[in-house]
Short mmCIF file of C-alpha atoms and ligand atoms in Angstrom, two decimals:
data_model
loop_
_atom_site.label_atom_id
_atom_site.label_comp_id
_atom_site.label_asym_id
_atom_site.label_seq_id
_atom_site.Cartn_x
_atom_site.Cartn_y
_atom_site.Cartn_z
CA UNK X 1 102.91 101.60 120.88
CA UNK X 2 102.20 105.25 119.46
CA UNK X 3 105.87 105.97 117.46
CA UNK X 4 106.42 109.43 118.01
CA UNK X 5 109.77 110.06 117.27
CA UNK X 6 111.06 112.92 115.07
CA UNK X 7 108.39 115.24 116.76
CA UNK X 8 105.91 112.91 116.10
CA UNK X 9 106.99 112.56 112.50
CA UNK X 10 106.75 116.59 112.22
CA UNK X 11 103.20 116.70 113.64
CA UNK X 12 104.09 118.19 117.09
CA UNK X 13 105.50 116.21 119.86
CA UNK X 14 103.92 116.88 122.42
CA UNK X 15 100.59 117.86 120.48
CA UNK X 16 100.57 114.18 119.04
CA UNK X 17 101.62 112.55 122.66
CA UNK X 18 98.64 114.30 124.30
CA UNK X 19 96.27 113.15 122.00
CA UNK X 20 97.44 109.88 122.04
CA UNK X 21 97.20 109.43 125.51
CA UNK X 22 94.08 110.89 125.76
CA UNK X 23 92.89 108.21 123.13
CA UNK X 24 94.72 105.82 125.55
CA UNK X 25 97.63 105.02 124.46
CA UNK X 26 99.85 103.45 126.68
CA UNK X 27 103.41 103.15 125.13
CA UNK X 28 104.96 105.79 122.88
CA UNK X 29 108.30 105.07 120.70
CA UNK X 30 110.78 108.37 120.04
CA UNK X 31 114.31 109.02 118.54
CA UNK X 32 116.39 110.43 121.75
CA UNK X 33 116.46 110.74 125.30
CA UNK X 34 115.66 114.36 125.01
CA UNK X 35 112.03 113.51 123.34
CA UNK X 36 111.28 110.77 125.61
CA UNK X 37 111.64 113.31 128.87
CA UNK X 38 109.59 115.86 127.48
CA UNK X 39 106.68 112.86 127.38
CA UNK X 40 107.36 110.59 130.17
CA UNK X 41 104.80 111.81 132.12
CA UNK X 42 102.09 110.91 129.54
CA UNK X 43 102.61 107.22 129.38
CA UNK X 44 103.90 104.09 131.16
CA UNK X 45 106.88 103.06 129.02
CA UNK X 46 108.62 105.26 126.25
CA UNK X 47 111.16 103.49 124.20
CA UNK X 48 114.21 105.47 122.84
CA UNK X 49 114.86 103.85 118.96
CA UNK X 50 117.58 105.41 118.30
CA UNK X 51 120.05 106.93 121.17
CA UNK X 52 123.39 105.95 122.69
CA UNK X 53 122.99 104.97 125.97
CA UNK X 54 122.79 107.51 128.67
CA UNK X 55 125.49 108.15 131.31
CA UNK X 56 122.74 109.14 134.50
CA UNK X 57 120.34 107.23 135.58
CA UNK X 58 116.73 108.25 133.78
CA UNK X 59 113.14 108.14 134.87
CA UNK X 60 112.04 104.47 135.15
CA UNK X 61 109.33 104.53 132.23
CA UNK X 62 112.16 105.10 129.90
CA UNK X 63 113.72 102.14 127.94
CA UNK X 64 116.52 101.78 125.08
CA UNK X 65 116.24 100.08 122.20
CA UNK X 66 119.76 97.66 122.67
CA UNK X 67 120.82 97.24 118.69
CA UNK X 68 123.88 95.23 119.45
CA UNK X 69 125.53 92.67 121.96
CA UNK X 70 128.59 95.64 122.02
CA UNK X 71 125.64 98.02 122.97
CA UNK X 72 125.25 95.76 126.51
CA UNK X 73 128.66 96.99 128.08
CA UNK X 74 127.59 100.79 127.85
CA UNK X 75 124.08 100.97 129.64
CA UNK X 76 124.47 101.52 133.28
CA UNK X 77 123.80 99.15 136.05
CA UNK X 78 119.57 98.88 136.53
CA UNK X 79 118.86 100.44 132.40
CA UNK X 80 115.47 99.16 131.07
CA UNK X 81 116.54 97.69 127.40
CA UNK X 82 114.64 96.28 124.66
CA UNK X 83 116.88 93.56 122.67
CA UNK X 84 116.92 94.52 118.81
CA UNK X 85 116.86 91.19 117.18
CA UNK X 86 118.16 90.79 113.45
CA UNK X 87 115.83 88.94 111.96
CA UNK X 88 117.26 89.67 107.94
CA UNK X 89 117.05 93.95 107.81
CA UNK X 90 120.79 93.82 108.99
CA UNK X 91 120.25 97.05 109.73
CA UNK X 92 120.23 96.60 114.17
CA UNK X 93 120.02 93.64 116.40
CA UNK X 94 121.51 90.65 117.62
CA UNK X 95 121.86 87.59 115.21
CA UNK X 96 119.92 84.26 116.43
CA UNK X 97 123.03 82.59 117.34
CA UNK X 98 124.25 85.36 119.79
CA UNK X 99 120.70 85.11 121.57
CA UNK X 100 121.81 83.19 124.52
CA UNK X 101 125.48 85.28 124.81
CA UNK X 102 123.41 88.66 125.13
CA UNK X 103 120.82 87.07 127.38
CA UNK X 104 123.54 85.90 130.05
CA UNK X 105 125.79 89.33 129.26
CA UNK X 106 122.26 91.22 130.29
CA UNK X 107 121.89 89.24 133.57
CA UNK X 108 125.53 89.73 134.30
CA UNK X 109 125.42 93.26 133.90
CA UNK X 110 122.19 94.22 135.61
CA UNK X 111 120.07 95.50 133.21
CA UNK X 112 116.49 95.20 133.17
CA UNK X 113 115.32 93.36 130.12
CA UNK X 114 111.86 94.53 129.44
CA UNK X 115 111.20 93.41 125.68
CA UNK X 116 112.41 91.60 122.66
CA UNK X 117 111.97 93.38 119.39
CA UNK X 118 112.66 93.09 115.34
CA UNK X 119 112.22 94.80 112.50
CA UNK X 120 110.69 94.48 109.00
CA UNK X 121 112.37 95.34 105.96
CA UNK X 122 109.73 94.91 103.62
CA UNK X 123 106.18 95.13 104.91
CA UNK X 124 105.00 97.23 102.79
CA UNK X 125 106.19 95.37 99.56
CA UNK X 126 104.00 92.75 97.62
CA UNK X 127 106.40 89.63 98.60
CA UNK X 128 106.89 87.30 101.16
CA UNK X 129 110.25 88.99 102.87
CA UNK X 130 107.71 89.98 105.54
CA UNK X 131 106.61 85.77 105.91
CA UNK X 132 110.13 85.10 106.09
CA UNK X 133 111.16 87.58 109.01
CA UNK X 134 107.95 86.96 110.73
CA UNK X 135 109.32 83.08 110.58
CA UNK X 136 112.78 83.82 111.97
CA UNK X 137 111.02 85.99 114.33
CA UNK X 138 109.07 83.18 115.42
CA UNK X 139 112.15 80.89 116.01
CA UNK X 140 113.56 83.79 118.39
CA UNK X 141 110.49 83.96 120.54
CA UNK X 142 110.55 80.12 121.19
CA UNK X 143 114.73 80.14 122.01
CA UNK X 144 114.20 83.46 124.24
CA UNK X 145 111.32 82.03 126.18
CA UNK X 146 113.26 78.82 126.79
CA UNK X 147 116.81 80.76 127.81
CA UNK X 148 114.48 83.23 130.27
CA UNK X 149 112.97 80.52 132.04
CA UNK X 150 116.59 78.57 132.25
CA UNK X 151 118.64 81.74 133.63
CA UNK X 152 115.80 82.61 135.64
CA UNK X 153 114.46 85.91 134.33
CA UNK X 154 111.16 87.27 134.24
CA UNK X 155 108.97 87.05 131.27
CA UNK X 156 109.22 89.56 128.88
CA UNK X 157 107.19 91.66 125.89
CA UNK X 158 107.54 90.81 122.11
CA UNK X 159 106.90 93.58 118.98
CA UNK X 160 107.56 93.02 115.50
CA UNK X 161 104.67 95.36 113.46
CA UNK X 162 105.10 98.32 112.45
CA UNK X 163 101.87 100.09 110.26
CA UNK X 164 102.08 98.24 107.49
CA UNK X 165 103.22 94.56 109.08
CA UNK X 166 100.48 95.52 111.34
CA UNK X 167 97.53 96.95 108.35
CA UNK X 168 99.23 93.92 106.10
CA UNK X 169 98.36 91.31 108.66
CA UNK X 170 95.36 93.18 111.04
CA UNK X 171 96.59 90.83 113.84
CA UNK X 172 99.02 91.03 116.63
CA UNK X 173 100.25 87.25 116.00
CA UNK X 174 101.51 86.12 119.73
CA UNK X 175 102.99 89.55 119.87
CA UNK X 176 102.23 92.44 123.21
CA UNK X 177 102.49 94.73 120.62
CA UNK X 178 102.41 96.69 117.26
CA UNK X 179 105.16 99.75 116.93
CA UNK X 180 102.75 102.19 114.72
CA UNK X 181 104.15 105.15 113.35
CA UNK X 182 103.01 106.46 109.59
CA UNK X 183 99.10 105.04 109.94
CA UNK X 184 98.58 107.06 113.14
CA UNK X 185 99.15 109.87 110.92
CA UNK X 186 96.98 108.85 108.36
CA UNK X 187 98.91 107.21 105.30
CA UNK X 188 99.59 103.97 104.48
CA UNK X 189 102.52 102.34 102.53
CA UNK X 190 101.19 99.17 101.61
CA UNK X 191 101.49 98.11 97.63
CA UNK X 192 98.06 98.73 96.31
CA UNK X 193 97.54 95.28 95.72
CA UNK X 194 97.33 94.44 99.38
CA UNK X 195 93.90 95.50 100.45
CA UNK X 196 94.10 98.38 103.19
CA UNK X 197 91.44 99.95 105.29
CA UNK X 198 91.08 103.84 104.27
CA UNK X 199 92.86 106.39 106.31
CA UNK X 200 92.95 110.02 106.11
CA UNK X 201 96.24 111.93 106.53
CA UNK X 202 95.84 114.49 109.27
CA UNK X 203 98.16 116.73 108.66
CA UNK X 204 97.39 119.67 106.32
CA UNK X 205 100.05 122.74 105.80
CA UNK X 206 98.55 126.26 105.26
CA UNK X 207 100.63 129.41 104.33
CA UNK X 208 99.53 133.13 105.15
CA UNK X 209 99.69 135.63 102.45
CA UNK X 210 102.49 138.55 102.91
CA UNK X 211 101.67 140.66 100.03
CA UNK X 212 100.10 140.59 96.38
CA UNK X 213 101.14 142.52 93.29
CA UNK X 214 100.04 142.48 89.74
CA UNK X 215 102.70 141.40 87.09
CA UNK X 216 102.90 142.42 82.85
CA UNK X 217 102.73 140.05 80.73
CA UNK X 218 106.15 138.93 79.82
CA UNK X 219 107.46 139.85 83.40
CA UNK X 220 109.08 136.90 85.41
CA UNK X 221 108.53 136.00 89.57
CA UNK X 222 111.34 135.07 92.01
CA UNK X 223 115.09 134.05 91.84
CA UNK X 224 116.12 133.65 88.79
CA UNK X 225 113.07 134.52 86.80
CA UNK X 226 111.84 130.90 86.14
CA UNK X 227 108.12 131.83 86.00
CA UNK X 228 107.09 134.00 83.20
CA UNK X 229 103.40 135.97 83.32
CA UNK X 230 101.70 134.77 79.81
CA UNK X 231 99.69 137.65 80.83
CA UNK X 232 98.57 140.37 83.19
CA UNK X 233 98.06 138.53 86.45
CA UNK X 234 97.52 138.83 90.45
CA UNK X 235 100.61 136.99 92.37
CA UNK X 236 100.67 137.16 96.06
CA UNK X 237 103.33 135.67 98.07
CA UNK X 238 103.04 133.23 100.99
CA UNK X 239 104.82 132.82 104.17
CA UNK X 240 106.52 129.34 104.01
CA UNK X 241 109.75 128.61 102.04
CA UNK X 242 111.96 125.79 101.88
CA UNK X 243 113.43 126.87 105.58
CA UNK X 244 110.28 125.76 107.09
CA UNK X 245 111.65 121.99 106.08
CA UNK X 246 108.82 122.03 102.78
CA UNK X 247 110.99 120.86 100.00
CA UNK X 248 112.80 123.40 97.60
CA UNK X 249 110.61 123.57 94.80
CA UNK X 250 113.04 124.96 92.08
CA UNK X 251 110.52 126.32 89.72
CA UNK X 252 110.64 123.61 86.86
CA UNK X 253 107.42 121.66 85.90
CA UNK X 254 104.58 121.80 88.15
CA UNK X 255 103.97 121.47 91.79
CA UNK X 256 100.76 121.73 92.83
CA UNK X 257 99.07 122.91 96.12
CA UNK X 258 95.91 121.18 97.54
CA UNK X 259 93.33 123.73 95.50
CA UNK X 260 95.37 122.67 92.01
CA UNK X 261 96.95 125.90 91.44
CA UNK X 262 100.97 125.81 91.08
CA UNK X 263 103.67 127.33 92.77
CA UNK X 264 105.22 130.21 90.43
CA UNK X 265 108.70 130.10 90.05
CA UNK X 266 111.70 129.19 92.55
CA UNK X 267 110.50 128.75 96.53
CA UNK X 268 112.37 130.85 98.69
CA UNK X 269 113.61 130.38 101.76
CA UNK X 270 110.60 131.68 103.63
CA UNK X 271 108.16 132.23 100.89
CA UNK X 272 106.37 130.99 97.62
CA UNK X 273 104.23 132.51 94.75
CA UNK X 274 101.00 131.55 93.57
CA UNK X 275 98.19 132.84 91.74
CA UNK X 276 95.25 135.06 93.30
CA UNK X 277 94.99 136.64 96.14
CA UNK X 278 93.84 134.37 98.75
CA UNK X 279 94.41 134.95 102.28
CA UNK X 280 96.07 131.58 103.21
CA UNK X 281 96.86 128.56 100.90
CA UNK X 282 96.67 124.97 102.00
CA UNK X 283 99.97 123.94 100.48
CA UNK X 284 99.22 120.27 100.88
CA UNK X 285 96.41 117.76 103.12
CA UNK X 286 98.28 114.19 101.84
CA UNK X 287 102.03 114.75 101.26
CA UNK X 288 101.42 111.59 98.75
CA UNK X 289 101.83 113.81 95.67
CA UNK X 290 104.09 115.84 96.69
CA UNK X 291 106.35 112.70 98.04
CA UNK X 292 105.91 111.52 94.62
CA UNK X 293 107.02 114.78 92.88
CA UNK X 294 110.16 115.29 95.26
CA UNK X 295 110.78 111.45 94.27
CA UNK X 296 110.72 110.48 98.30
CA UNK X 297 108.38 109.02 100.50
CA UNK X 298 105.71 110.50 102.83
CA UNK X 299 107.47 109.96 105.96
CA UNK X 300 110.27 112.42 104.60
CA UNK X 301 108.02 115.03 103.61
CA UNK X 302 106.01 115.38 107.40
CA UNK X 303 108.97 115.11 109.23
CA UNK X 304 110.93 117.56 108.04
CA UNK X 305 108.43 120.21 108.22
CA UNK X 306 110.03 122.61 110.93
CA UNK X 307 109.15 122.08 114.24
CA UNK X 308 109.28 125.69 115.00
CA UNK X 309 105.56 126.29 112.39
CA UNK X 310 102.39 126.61 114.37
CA UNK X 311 100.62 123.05 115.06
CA UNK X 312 96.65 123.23 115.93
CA UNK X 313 94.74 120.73 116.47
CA UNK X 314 91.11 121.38 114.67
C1 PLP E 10 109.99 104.24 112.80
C2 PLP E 10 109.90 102.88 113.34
C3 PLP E 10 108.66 102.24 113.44
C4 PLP E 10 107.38 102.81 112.87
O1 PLP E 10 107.34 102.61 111.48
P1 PLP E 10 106.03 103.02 110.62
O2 PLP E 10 106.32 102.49 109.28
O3 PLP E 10 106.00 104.53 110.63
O4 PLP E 10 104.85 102.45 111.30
C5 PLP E 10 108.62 101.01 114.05
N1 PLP E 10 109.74 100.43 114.53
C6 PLP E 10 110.95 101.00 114.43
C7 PLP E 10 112.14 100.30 114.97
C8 PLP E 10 111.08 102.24 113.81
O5 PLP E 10 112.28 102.80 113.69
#
């Protein structure tokens, strides 16, 4: 299942679903009901993650993620669900011992169980919190398949992976089903003690130049003067700033772009300084460094990149 949500973890929605169906791709994951309509006609299931249920009917490829037994009361009649099982995140899902209560409560109510689910809180993390889950996991499986055959229900599909359960394992276990969002893009999370084939972020941000100037020695660039010229240099500006969802660089130690050189001074809003006179900068091809800089994590730097910049697929 390609996870897609947060337009495609700021690579492009519908850029990202294309290609993924065209790779063939089956199942896509997204955040809202709004991004799984404007790609239900590229695959046979999308499941929302992370909506409230809807109040119309929607297209019958389109499932919600069901994070609680309170959740059950508010789909309509005939909703395709996936049950969120808690497992030990205790972030979403149903504990073990409500299982059977959110089984019958499904039946009851008409909706069209289509999966059981869980999530990991630590699959990326040298320690066996992933072991554990995938054992509790386990024990769900074996008490859902009994309580679907004894009310009578059709068998179902089971996911646990995401990447790095999925890289951390390379096996499906007696799941339908990996969930795989950051490794499609091309990073993985994995402590680099647990061995992980080599993948190649595809994402890479370039900025056009809007003008170049050449500054004194002694003179200073951008809000606040942070950057001063140790002598006479070319500075040209470039067209992405901080609202284009890169983060606020606020002209203190060093952040580097992909060719090395450093941003000088504060970002702007809508534009950055660097050295030379380049036509276009390639601010970044792995947002690994620059996760590390901003103290956050790679996911956070793609998907906040602005859905409104230019995507092209090369
Ligand atoms: C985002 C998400 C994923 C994908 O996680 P990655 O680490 O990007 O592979 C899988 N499952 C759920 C429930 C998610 O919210």
């Amino acid at each position: 299942m390609a996870v897609l949500k947060d337009n495609a973890y700021g690579h492009g929605l519908e850029l990202m679903a294309n290609l993924a169906s065209t790779y063939g791709l089956q199942k896509a994951a997204v955040k809202n009901l709004q991004e799984a309509k404007m790609i239900s006609h590229l695959f046979d299931e999308i499941l929302i993650l992370a909506d409230h249920p809807a109040t119309q009917a929607v297209s019958s490829n389109i499932s919600f993620a069901a994070h609680a037994f309170e959740t059950l009361l508010l789909f309509p009649k005939g909703t395709a669900i996936h049950l969120s099982i808690d497992t030990g995140m205790h972030r979403n899902g149903v504990r073990e011992d409500k299982i059977e209560a959110a089984i019958l409560r499904i039946k009851e109510r008409g909706l069209n169980l289509k999966g059981i689910f869980t999530h990991f809180r630590s699959s990326d993390e040298l320690n066996s919190e992933f072991f554990w889950q995938q054992a509790n996991f386990e024990r769900a499986k074996v008490l859902v398949k009994e309580l679907l055959k004894k009310h009578g229900l059709p068998s179902i599909a089971f996911h646990s992976c995401n990447s790095a359960g999925l890289l951390r394992t390379q096996s499906l276990g007696s799941d339908d089903f990996a969930r795989c969002g950051i490794a499609m893009y091309g990073y993985t999370t994995l402590h680099p003690m647990i061995e992980t084939p080599a993948l190649k972020p595809v994402l890479s941000l370039w900025a056009q130049k809007l003008s170049t100037r050449t500054i004194k020695q002694g003179e200073r660039v951008g809000y606040g003067g942070i950057y001063e010229a140790t002598c006479d240099e070319v500075i040209s500006t470039y067209d992405i700033g901080y609202g284009d969802g890169f983060f606020r660089f606020d002209g203190h130690g060093e952040l580097f772009l992909a060719n090395q050189q450093t941003i000088k001074g504060r970002m702007s809003m809508d534009s950055f300084c660097t050295g030379g006179d380049a036509q276009e900068i390639c601010m970044f091809e792995d947002a690994t460094a620059l996760a590390k800089h901003f103290r956050t994590i790679s996911y956070e730097i793609i998907t906040k990149l602005s859905p409104t910049l230019k995507r092209v697929v090369i």
